[in-house]
mmCIF file of C-alpha atoms and ligand atoms in Angstrom:
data_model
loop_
_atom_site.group_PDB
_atom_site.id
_atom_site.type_symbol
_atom_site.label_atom_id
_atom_site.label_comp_id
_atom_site.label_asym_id
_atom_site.label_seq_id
_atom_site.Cartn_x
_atom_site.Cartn_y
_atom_site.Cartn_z
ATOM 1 C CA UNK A 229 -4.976 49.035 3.702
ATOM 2 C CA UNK A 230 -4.981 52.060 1.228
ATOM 3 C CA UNK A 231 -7.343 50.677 -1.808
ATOM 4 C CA UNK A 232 -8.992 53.353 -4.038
ATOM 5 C CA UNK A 233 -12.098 53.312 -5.460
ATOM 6 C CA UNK A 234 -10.725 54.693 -8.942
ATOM 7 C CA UNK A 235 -7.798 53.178 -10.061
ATOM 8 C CA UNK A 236 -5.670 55.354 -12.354
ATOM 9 C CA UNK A 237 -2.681 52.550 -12.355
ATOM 10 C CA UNK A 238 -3.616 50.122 -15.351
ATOM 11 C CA UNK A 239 -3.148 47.094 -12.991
ATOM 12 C CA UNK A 240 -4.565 44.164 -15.863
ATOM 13 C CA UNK A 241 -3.662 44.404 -19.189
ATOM 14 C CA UNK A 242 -5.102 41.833 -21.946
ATOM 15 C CA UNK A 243 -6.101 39.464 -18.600
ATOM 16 C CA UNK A 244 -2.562 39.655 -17.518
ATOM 17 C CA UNK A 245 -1.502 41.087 -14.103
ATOM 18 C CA UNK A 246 1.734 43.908 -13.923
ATOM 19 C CA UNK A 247 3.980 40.717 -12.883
ATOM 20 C CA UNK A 248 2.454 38.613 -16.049
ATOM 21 C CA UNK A 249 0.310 36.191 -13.273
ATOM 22 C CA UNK A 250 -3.226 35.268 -14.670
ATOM 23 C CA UNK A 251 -5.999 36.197 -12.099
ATOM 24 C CA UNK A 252 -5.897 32.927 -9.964
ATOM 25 C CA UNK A 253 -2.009 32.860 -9.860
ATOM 26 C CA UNK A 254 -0.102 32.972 -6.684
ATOM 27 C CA UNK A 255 3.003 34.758 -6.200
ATOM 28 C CA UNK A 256 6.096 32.365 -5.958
ATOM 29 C CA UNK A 257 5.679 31.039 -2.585
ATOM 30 C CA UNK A 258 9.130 29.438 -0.258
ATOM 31 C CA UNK A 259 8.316 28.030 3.559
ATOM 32 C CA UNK A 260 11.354 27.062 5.468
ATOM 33 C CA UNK A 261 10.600 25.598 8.627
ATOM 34 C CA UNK A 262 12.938 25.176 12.009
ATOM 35 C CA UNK A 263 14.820 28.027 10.800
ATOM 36 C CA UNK A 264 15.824 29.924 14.472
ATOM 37 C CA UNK A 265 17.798 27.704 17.237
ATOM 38 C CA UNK A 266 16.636 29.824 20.205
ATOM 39 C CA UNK A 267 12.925 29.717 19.423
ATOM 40 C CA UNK A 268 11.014 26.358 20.202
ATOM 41 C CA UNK A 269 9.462 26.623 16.914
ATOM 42 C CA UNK A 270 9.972 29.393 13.776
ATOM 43 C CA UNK A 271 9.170 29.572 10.066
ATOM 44 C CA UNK A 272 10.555 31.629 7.535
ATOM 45 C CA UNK A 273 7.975 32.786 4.326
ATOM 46 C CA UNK A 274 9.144 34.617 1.286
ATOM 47 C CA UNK A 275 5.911 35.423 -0.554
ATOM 48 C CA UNK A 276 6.375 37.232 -3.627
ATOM 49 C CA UNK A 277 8.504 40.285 -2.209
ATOM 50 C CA UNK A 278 7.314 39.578 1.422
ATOM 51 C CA UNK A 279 10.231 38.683 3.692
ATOM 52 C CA UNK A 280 8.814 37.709 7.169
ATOM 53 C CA UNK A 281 10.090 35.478 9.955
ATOM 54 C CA UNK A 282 8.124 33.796 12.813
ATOM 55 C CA UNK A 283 9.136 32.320 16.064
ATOM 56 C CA UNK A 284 7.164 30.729 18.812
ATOM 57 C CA UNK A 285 7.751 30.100 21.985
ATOM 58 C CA UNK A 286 6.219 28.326 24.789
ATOM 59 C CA UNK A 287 3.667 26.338 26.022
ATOM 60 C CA UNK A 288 5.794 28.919 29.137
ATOM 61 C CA UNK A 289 5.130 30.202 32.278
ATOM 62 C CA UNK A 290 2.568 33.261 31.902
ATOM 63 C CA UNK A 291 3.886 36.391 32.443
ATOM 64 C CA UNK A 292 2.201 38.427 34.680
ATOM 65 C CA UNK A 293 1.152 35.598 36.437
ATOM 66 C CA UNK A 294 -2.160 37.356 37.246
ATOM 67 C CA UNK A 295 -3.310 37.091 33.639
ATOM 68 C CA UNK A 296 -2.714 32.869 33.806
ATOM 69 C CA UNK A 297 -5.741 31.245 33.513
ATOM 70 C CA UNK A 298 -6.142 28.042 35.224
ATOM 71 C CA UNK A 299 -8.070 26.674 32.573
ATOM 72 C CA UNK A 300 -5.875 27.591 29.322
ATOM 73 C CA UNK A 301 -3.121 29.022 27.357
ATOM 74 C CA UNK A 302 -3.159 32.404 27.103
ATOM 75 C CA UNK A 303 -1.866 32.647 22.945
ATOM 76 C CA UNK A 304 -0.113 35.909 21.877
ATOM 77 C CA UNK A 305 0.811 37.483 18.726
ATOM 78 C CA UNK A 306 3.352 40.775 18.260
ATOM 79 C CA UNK A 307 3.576 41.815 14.788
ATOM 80 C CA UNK A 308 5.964 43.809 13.532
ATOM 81 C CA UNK A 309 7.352 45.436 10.199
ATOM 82 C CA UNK A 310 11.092 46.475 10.532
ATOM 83 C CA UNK A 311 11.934 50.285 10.181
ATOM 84 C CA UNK A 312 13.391 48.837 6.339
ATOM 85 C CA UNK A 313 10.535 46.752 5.233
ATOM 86 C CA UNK A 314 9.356 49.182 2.874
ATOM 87 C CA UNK A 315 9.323 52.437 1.081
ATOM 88 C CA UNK A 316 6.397 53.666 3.370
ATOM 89 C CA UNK A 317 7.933 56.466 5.816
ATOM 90 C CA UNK A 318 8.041 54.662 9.236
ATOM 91 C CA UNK A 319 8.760 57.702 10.972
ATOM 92 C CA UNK A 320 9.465 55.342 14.212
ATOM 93 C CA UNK A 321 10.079 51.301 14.371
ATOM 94 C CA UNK A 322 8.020 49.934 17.013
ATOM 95 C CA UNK A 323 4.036 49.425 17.290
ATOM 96 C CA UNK A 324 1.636 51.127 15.459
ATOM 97 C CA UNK A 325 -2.229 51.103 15.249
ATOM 98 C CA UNK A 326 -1.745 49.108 11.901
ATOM 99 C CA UNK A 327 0.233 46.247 13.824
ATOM 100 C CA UNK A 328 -1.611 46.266 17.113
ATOM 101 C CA UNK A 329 -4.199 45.837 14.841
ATOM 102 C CA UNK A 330 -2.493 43.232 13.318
ATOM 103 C CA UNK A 331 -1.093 41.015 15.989
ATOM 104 C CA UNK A 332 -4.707 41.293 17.020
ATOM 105 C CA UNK A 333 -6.738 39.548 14.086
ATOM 106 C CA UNK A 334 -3.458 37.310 14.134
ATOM 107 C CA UNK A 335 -3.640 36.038 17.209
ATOM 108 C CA UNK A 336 -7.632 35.493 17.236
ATOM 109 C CA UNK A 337 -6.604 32.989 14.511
ATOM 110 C CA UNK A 338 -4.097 31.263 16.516
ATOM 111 C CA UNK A 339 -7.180 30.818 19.648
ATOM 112 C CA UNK A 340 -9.104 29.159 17.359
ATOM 113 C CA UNK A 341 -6.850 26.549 16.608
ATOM 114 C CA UNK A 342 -4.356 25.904 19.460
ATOM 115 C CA UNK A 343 -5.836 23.541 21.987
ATOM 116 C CA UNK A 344 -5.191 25.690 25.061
ATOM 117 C CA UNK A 345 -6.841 23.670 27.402
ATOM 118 C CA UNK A 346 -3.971 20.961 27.207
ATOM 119 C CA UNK A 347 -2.117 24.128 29.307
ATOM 120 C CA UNK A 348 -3.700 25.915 32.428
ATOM 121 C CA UNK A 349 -1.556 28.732 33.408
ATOM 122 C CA UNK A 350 0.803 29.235 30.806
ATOM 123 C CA UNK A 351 1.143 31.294 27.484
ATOM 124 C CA UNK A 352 2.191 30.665 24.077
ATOM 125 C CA UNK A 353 3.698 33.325 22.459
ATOM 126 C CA UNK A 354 3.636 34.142 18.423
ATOM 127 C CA UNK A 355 6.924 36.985 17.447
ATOM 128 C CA UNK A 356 6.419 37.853 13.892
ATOM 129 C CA UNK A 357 9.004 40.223 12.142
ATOM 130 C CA UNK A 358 8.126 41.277 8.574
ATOM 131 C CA UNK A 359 11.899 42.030 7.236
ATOM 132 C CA UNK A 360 10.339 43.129 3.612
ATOM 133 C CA UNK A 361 6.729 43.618 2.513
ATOM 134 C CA UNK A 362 5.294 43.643 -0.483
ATOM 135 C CA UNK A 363 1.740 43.424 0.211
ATOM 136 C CA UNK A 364 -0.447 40.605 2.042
ATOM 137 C CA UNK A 365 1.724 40.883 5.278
ATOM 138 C CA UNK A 366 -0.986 39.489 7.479
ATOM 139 C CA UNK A 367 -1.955 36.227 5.607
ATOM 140 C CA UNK A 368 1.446 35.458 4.994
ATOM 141 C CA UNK A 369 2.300 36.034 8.553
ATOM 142 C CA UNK A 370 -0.816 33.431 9.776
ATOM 143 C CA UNK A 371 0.631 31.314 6.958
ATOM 144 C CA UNK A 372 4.198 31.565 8.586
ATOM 145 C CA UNK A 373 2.919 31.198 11.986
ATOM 146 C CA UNK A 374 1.332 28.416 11.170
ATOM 147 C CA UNK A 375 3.967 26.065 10.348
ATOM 148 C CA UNK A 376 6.256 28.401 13.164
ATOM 149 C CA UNK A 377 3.413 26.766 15.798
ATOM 150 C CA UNK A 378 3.364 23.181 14.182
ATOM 151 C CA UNK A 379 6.985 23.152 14.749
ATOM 152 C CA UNK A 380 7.164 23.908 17.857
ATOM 153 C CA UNK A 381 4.793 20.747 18.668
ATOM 154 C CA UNK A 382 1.835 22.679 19.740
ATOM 155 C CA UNK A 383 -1.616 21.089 19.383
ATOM 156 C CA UNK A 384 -3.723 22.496 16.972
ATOM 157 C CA UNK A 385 -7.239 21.319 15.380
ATOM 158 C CA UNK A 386 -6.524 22.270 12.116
ATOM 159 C CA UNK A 387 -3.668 23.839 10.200
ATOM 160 C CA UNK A 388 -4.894 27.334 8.748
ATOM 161 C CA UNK A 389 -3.592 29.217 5.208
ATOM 162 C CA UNK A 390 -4.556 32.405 4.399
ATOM 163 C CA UNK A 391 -4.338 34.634 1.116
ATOM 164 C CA UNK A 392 -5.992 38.345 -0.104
ATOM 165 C CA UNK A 393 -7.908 37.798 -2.842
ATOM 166 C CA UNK A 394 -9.310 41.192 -4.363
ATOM 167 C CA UNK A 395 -10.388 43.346 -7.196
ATOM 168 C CA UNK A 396 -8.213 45.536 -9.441
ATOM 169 C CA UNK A 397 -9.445 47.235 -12.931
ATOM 170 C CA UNK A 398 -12.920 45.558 -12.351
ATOM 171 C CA UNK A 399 -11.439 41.890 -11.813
ATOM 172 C CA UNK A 400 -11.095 39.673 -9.162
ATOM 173 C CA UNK A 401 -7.793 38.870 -7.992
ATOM 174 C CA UNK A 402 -5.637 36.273 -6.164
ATOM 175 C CA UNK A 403 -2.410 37.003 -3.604
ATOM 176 C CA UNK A 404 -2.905 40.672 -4.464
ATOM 177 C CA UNK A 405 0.532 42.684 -4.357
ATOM 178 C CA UNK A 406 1.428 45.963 -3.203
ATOM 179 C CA UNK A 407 0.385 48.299 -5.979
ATOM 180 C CA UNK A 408 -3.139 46.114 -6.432
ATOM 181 C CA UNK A 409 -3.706 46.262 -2.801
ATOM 182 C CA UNK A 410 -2.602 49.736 -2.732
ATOM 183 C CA UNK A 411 -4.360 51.095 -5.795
ATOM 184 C CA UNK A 412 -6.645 48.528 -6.174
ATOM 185 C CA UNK A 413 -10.622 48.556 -5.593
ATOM 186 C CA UNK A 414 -10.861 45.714 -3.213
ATOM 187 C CA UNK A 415 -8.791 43.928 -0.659
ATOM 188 C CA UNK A 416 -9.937 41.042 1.295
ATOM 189 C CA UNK A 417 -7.713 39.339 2.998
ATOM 190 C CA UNK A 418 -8.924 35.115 4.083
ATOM 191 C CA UNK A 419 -8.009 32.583 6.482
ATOM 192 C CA UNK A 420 -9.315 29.313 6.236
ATOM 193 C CA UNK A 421 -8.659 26.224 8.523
ATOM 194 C CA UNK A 422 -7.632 23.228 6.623
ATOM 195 C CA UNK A 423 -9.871 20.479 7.069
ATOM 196 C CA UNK A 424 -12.891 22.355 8.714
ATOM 197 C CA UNK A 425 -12.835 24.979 6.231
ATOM 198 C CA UNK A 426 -13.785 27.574 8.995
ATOM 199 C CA UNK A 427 -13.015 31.044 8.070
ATOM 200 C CA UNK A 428 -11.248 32.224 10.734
ATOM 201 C CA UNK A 429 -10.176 35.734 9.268
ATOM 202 C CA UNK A 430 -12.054 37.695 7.024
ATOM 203 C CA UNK A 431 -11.584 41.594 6.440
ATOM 204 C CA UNK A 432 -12.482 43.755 3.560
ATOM 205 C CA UNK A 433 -11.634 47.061 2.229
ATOM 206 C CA UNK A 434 -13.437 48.768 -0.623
ATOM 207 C CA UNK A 435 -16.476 47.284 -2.126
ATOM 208 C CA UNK A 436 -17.619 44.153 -3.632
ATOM 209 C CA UNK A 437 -21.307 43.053 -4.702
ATOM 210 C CA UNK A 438 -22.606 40.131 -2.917
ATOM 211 C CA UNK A 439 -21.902 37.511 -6.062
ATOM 212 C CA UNK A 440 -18.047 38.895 -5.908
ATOM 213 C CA UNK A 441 -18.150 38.196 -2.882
ATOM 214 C CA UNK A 442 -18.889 34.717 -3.417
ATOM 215 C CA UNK A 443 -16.938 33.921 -5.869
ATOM 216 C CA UNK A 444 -13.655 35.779 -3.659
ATOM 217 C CA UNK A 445 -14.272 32.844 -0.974
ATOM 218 C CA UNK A 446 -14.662 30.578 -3.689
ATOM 219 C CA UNK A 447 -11.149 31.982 -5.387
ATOM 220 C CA UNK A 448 -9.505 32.454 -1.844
ATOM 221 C CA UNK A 449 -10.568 28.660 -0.815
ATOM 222 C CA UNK A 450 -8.584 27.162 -4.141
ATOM 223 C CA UNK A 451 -5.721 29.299 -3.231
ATOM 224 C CA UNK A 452 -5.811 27.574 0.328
ATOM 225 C CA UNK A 453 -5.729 24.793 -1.081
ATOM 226 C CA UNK A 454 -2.131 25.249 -2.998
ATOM 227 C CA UNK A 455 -0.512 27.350 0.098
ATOM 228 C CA UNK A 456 -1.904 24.347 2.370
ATOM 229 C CA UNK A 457 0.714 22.081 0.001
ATOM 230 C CA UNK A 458 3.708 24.304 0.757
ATOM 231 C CA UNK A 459 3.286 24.669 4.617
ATOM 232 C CA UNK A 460 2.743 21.026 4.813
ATOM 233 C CA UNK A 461 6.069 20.389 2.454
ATOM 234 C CA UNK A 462 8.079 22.452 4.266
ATOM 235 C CA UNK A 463 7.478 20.717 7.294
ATOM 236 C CA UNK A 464 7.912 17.154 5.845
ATOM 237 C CA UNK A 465 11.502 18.784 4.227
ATOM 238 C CA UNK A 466 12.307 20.215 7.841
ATOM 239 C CA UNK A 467 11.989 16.662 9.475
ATOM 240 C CA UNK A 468 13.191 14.875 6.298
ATOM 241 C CA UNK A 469 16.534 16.792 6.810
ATOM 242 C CA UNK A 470 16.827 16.572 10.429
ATOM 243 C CA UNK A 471 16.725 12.556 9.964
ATOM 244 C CA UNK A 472 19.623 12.622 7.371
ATOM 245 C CA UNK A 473 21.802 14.380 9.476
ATOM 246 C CA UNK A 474 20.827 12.449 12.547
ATOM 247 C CA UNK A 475 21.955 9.589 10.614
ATOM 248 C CA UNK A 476 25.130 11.018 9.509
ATOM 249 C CA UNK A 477 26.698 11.493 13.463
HETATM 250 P P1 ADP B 519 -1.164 43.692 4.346
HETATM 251 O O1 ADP B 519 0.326 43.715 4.427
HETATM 252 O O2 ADP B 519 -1.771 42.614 5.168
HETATM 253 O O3 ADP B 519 -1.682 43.693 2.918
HETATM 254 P P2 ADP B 519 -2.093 46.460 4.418
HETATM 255 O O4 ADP B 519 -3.219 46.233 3.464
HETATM 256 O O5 ADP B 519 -2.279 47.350 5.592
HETATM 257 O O6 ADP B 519 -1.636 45.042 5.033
HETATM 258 O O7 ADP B 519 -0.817 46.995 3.619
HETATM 259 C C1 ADP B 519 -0.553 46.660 2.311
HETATM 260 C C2 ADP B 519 0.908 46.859 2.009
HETATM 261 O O8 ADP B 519 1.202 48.257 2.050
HETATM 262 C C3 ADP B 519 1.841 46.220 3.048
HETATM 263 O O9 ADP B 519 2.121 44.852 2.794
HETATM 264 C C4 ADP B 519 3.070 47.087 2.895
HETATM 265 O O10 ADP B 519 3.803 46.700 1.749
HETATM 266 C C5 ADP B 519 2.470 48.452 2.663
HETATM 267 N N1 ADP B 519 2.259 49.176 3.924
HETATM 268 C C6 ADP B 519 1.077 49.489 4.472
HETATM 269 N N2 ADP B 519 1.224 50.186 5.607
HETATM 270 C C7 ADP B 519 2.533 50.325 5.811
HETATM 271 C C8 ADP B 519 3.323 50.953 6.821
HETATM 272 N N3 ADP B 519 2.817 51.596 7.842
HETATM 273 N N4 ADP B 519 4.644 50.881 6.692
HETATM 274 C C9 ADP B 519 5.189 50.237 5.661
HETATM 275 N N5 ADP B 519 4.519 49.634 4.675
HETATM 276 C C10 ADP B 519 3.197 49.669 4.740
#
């Protein structure tokens, strides 16, 4: 995250945002589900410019066995932005303190929802590729994985969306992008679970008074809401379609 606390971009003109969205606008948002053969589930998102893929695999044996627990899955998470993703110099593909940091507040997500204990001494692993970013690469990556996990018929409490709502030229924002993330004076990115409502990621960068802050949750919880319908479509469409052609043989 690189907000400023001056922004010299003009990022809201007139109440309009540089892509013509209102504040509470999300970027166009497209869930595929079942989309890899090899993985036992996967999910692919484009968010706005965000290209990112996610496969799952597993309830599977835990490797190094000396890290099984016989009392739970042991859920992992490896995120990673390809060396082409975006105009950032990558200087090397591979990890990075931004996506060990990442895959971290990713996969404490994914604990909180999986029910391990259905699966003593195995792991679940979470592979997420971002192939283009564009801003918002972690919420749209627990967004991906979510349906990536439902599809591969893992247990979950809840279902969990997640969106950066933040503050550009003085306003709040919804599904920031890259320059109002980048240039912008606030960034906080927001997972909530379904149902429960839990927040089960919250991070902030820059400053916000204590009423924005509100009123973020508040804007970050409708948001939900709308990227909840998506997720759940795309997995009604994924099993939809596998019917039809079940039929057809
Ligand atoms: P998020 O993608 O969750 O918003 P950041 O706030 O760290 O995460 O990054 C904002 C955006 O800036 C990213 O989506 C990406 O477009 C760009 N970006 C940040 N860091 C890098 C990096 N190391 N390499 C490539 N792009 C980056």
């Amino acid at each position: 995250m690189m907000a400023s606390s001056t922004s010299e971009v003009r990022l809201v003109i007139d109440g309009k945002r540089m892509d013509g969205r209102g504040p509470e606008d999300l970027r166009q948002l497209r869930i595929e589900a079942g989309v890899l053969h090899e993985a036992d589930g996967s999910a692919f998102v484009e968010w706005g410019g965000n290209k990112i893929i996610c496969g799952v695999y597993g309830p599977r044996e835990c490797i190094p066995r000396f890290l099984a627990s016989p009392y739970r899955a042991l859920v992992k998470c490896r995120y990673m932005m390809s060396p082409f993703a975006s105009l950032e110099e990558h200087s090397r593909s591979g990890p990075s303190r931004r996506s060990t940091e990442l895959s971290k507040v990713i996969r404490e997500v994914f604990e909180n929802l999986v029910i391990a204990e259905k699966f003593p001494n195995t792991q679940i692993d979470i592979y997420i590729d971002v192939l283009q970013a564009d801003g918002g690469t972690r919420t749209a990556s627990i967004t991906a994985a979510a349906v990536a996990l439902a599809n591969a018929g893992i247990p979950m409490k809840d279902m969990v969306s997640a969106v950066a709502v933040g503050k550009a030229d003085g306003q709040l924002l919804v599904d920031l992008g890259k320059a109002e993330d980048n240039f912008g004076q606030s960034d906080t990115p927001v997972a909530f679970a379904s149902r429960s409502k839990d927040i089960l990621l919250i991070q902030m960068d820059g400053m916000l008074t204590r009423d924005e802050m509100a009123r973020v949750l508040d804007m970050a919880e409708r948001a939900e809401g709308k990227i909840h319908a998506v997720q759940a479509d795309s997995l009604k469409r994924h099993y939809e379609e596998a019917g039809e052609k079940k039929f057809l043989m």
